[in-house]
XYZ file of C-alpha atoms in Angstrom:
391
model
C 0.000 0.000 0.000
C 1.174 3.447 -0.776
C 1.821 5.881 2.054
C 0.148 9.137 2.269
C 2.158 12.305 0.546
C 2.753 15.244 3.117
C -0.216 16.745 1.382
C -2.839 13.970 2.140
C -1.756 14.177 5.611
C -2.658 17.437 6.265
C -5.358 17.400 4.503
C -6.823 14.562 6.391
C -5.585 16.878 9.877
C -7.597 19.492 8.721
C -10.746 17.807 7.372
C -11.069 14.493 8.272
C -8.960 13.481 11.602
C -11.526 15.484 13.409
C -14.287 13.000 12.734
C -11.570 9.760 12.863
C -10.679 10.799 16.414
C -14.222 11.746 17.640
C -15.464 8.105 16.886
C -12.871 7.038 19.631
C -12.995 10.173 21.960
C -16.843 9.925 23.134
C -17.107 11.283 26.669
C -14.594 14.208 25.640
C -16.350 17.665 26.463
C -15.412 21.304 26.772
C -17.222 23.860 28.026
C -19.159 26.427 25.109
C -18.366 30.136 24.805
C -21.010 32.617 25.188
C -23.832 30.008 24.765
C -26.709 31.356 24.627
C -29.899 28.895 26.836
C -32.640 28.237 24.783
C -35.087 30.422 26.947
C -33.202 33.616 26.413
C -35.854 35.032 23.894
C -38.752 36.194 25.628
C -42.156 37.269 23.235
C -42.991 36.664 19.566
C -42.880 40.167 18.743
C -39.362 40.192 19.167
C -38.201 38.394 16.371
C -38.579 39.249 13.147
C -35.056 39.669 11.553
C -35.627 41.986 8.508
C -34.395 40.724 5.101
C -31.219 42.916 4.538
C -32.028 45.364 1.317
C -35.754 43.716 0.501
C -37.442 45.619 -2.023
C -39.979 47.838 -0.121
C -43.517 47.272 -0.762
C -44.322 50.157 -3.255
C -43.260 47.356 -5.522
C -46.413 45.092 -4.896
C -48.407 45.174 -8.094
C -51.702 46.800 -9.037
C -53.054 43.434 -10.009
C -51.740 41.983 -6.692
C -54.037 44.946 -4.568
C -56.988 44.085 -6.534
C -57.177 40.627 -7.433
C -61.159 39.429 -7.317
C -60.637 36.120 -5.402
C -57.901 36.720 -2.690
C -56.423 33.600 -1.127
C -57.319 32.046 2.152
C -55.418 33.965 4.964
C -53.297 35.785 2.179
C -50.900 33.161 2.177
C -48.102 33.038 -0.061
C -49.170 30.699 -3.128
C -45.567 29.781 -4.156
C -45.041 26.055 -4.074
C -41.449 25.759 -5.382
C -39.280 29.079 -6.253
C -35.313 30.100 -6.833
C -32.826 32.611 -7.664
C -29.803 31.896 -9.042
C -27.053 33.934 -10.500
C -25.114 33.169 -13.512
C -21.165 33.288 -14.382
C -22.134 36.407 -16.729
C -24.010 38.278 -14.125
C -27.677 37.789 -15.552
C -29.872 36.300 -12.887
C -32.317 32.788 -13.515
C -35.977 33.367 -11.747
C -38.228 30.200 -11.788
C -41.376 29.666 -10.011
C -44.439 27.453 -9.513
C -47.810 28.644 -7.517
C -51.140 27.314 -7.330
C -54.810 29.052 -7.427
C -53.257 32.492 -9.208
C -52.618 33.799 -12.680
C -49.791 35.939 -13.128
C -46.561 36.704 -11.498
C -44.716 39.994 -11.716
C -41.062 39.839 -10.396
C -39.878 42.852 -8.943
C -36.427 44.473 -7.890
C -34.988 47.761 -7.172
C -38.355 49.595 -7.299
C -39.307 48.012 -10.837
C -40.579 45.057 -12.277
C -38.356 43.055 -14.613
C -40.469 40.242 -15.847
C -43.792 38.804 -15.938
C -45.462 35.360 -16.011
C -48.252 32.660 -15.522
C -48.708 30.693 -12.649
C -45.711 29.061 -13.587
C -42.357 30.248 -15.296
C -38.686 30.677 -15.207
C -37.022 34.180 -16.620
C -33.751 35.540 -17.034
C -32.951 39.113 -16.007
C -30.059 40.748 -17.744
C -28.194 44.311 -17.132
C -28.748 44.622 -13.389
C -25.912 47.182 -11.697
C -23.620 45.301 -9.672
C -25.194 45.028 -5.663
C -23.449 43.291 -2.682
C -26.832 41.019 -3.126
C -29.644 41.527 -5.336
C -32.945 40.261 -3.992
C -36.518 40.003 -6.609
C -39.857 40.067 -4.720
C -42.091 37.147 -6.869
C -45.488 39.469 -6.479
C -48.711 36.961 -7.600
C -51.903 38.458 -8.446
C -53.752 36.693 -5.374
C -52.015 35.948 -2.189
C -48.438 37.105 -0.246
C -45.250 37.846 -2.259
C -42.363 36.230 -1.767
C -39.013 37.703 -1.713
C -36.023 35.732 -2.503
C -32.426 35.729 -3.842
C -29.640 33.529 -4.880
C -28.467 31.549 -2.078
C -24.977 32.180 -2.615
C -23.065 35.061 -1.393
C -20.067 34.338 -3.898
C -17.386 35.453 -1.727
C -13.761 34.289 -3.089
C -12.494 33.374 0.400
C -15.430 30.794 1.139
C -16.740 28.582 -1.578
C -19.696 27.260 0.851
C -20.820 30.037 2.379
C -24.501 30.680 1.305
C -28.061 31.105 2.735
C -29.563 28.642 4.963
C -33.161 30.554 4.088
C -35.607 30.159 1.245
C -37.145 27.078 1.324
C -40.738 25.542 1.554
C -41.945 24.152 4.803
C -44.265 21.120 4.572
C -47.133 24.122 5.840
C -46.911 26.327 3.063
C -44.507 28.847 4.628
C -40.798 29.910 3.561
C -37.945 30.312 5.671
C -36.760 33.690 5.788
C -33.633 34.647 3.527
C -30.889 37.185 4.847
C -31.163 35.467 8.541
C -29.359 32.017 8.733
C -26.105 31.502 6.872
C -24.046 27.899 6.902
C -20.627 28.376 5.509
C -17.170 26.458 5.564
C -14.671 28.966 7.779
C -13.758 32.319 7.543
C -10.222 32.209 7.605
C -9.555 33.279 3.797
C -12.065 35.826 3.690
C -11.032 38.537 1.684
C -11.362 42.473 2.212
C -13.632 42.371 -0.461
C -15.550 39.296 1.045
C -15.651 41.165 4.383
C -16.931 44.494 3.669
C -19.718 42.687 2.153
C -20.734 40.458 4.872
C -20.118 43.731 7.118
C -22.890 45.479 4.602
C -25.212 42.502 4.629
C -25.519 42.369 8.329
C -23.678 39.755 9.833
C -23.749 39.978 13.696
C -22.486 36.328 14.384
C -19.816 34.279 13.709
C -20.317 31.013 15.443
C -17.759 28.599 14.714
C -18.300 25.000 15.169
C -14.634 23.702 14.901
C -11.870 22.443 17.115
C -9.492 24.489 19.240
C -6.668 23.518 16.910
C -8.729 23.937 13.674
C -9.182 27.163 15.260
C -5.517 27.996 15.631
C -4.490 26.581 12.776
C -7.231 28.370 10.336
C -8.562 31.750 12.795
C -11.957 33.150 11.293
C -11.631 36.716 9.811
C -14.853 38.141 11.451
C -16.749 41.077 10.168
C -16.541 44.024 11.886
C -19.218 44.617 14.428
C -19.792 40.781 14.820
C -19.267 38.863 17.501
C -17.138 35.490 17.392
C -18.342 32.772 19.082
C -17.457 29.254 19.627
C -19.187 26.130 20.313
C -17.275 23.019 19.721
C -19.022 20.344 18.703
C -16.414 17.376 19.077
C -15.834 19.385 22.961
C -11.890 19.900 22.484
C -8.834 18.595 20.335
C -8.826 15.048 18.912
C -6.289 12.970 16.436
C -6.144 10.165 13.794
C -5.252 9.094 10.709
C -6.812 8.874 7.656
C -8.934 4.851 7.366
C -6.657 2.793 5.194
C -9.429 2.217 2.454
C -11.748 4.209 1.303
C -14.273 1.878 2.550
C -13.414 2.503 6.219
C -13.274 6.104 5.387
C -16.617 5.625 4.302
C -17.645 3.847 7.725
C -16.073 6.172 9.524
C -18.049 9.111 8.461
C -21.608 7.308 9.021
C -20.319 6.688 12.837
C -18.640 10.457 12.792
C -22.467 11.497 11.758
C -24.111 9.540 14.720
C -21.870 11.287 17.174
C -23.450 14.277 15.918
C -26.437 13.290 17.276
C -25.317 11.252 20.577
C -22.269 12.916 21.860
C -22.809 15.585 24.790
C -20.576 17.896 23.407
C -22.020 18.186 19.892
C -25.875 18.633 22.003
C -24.486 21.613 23.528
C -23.506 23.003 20.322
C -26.582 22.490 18.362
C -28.529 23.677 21.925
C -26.294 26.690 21.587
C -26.737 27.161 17.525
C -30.642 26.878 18.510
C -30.477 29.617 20.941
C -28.722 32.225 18.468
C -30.948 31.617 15.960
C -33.922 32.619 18.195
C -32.433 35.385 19.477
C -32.618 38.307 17.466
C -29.304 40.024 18.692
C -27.775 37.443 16.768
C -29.536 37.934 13.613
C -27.488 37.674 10.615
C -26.105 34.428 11.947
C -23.169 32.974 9.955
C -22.363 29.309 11.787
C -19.497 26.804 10.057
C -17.167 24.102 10.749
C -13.747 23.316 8.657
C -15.623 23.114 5.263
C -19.080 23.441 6.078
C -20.276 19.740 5.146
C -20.678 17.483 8.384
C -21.098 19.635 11.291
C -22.476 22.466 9.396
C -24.329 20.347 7.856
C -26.264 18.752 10.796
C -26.506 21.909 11.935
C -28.695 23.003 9.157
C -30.524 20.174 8.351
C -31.642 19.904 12.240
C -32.845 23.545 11.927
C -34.526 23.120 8.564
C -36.244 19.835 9.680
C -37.417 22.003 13.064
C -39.011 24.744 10.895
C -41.091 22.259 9.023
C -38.876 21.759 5.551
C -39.486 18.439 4.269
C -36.179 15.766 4.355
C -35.942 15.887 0.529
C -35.450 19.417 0.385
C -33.164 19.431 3.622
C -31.168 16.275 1.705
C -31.196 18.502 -1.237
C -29.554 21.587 0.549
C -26.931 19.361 2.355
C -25.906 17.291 -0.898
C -25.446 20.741 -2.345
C -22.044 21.484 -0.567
C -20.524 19.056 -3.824
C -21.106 21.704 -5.728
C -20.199 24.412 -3.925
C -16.795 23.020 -3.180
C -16.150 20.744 -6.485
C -13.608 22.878 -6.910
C -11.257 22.879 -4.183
C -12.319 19.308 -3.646
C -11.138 18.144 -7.294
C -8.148 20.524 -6.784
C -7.232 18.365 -3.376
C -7.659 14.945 -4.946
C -5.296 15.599 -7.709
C -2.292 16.045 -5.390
C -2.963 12.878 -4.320
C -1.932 9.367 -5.212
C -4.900 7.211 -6.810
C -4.896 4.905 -3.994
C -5.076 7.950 -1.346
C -7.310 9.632 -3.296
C -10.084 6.810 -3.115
C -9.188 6.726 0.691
C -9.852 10.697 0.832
C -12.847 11.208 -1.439
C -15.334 9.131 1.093
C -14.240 12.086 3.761
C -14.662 15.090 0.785
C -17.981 14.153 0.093
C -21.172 14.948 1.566
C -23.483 11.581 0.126
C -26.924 11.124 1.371
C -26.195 8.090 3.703
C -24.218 10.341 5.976
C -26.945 12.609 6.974
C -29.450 9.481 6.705
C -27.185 8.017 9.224
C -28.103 11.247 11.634
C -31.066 10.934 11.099
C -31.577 7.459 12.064
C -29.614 7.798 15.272
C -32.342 10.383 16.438
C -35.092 7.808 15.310
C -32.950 5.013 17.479
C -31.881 7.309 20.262
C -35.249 9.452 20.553
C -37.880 7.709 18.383
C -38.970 10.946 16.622
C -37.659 14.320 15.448
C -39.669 16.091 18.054
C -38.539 14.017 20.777
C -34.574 14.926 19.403
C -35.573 18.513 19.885
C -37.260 18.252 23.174
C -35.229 15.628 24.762
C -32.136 16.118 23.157
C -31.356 19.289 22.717
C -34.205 20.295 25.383
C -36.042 22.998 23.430
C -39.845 23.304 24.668
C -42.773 23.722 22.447
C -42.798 27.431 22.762
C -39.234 27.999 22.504
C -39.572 26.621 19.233
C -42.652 28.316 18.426
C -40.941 31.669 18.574
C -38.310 30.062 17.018
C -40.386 29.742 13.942
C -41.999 32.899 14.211
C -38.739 34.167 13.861
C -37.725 32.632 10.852
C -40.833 31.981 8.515
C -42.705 33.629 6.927
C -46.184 32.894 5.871
């Protein structure tokens, strides 16, 4: 067998050894930083983060304010909807309602297309804006405001909006709120004066104290850093010596999520920033935003009411957003520690299925994860999702 190049051993330090080491180190805790308890939030009219630069409702349509059959409770009629930008700048709006018409998508004070009850439009010659948002304005029911869901920094591939999805209720989760990202550390100026314009107040960071020292976050000014480690302190190991051990060894790293103390306070603590709207823009990562972030976000989706194909969806989606670098990594490597390595790069749906099912073993039932597990109450996580819907 091949030995690892000096390369594919710190790159396995840096992203995998974390999750090697926590399979054996169960029982290993450290205390959180500035974690915030669960209750801190206190009355529903309290939190309502505002979308950073949402285009203001002058923009709702004169068909929207007198359409002759308005929908039940004005809710928003938008079953599926997305923004996404394009390498040349132009901007892809889709969309599918039920019960309306027409659709008039709106930004900067002006509407830029207009369609049927379904439809999917490209928008060309917009001036350049930290983020551009479009307001989807139906002819019956609630807008919707959305925009793409990555930031496109250069200094972190991942980093993008945990916001804008479908509950299984017929409500969205708000954009401009919730961010999962891989870390900070190669932010650039650039990258930072935009998160500082966009609103980020928190940096939570979900990684190691070495990770830490070894990669430190660049934090926005005004934000506040804060740490909660999930794995509860420094661990080691080496990289499984075939790729399918590598591959067992993430589906036990991903139970841990879900069963080891340390990683409960850290989703308990993630919980409590999210509800609290001091926090709000909250950016929260690991090393590159796959496993731990992406518990993290699935655990929150799946507690505001997003169905597990969409929450699947979101998580698979770091492959994209890191093909890159990932590609880049794997071709320093020999073939035989590449097909070790790759397992640990990817995020693949029976990771996060094995999360899942540890809460079903562990707990029985989602619910029962939040209540008992992380020990969020009913209300708490009422408020919580009057914070972060919207209907």
């Amino acid at each position: 067998m091949n030995s690892p190049s000096p390369a594919a051993v710190l790159t396995a330090r840096r992203i995998a050894t974390s999750f090697i080491a926590a399979v054996s180190a169960v029982g290993v805790t450290a205390p959180l930083a500035l974690a915030e308890p669960p209750g801190a939030p206190t009355g529903a009219g309290q939190h309502a983060p505002q979308v950073p630069q949402e285009p203001p409702a002058s923009q709702i349509s004169q068909a929207s304010q007198t359409s002759q059959a308005p929908l039940a409770a004005h809710r928003i009629p938008f079953t599926d909807a997305r923004v996404t930008q394009q390498e040349d700048g132009s901007f892809t709006v889709s969309w599918k309602a039920s019960g309306i018409g027409s659709v008039t998508v709106y930004t900067d004070d002006r509407a830029v297309a207009h369609g049927g009850a379904e439809g999917t439009v490209t928008v060309r010659g917009l001036p350049a804006a930290d983020r551009r948002w479009f307001r989807l304005v139906p002819d019956q029911g609630d807008s919707l405001t959305l925009a793409d869901r990555s930031l496109h920094l250069s200094g972190a591939a991942n980093f993008r909006d945990a916001g804008g999805y479908r509950t299984a209720d017929g409500r969205w989760v708000r954009m401009g709120v919730l961010y999962r990202t891989n870390n900070l550390h190669a932010l650039t100026d650039s990258d930072l004066a935009k998160l500082q314009h966009l609103g980020i107040h928190t940096d939570l960071d979900l990684r190691m104290p070495s990770e830490r020292a070894e990669a430190p976050d660049r934090v926005p000014a005004g934000a506040r850093y804060v740490v909660a480690d999930v794995f509860g302190g420094d661990v080691k190991g080496e990289l499984p010596a075939t790729a399918e051990a590598s591959e067992q060894m993430m589906l036990d790293s991903y139970r841990l999520l879900v069963s080891k103390q340390s990683a409960t306070d850290a989703y308990r603590s993630l919980f409590g920033l999210a509800n609290d709207p001091r926090s709000a823009a909250l950016a929260y990562h690991c090393q590159g935003g796959k496993d731990r972030t992406g518990w993290a976000t699935a655990a929150l989706l799946t507690a505001l009411g997003v169905d597990r194909d969409t929450v699947m969806r979101d998580y698979l989606a770091t492959n994209d957003y890191l093909a890159a670098s990932n590609a880049a990594t794997l071709a320093k490597q020999t073939p035989e520690v590449a097909a070790r390595l790759k397992p640990v790069l990817d995020a693949r749906s029976a990771y996060l299925n094995a999360a899942f099912n540890e809460v079903k073993a562990r707990f029985g039932t989602f619910d029962a994860y939040l209540r008992d597990g992380l020990g969020l109450s009913e209300q708490y996580l009422k408020r919580l999702r009057e914070a972060l819907l919207t209907a």
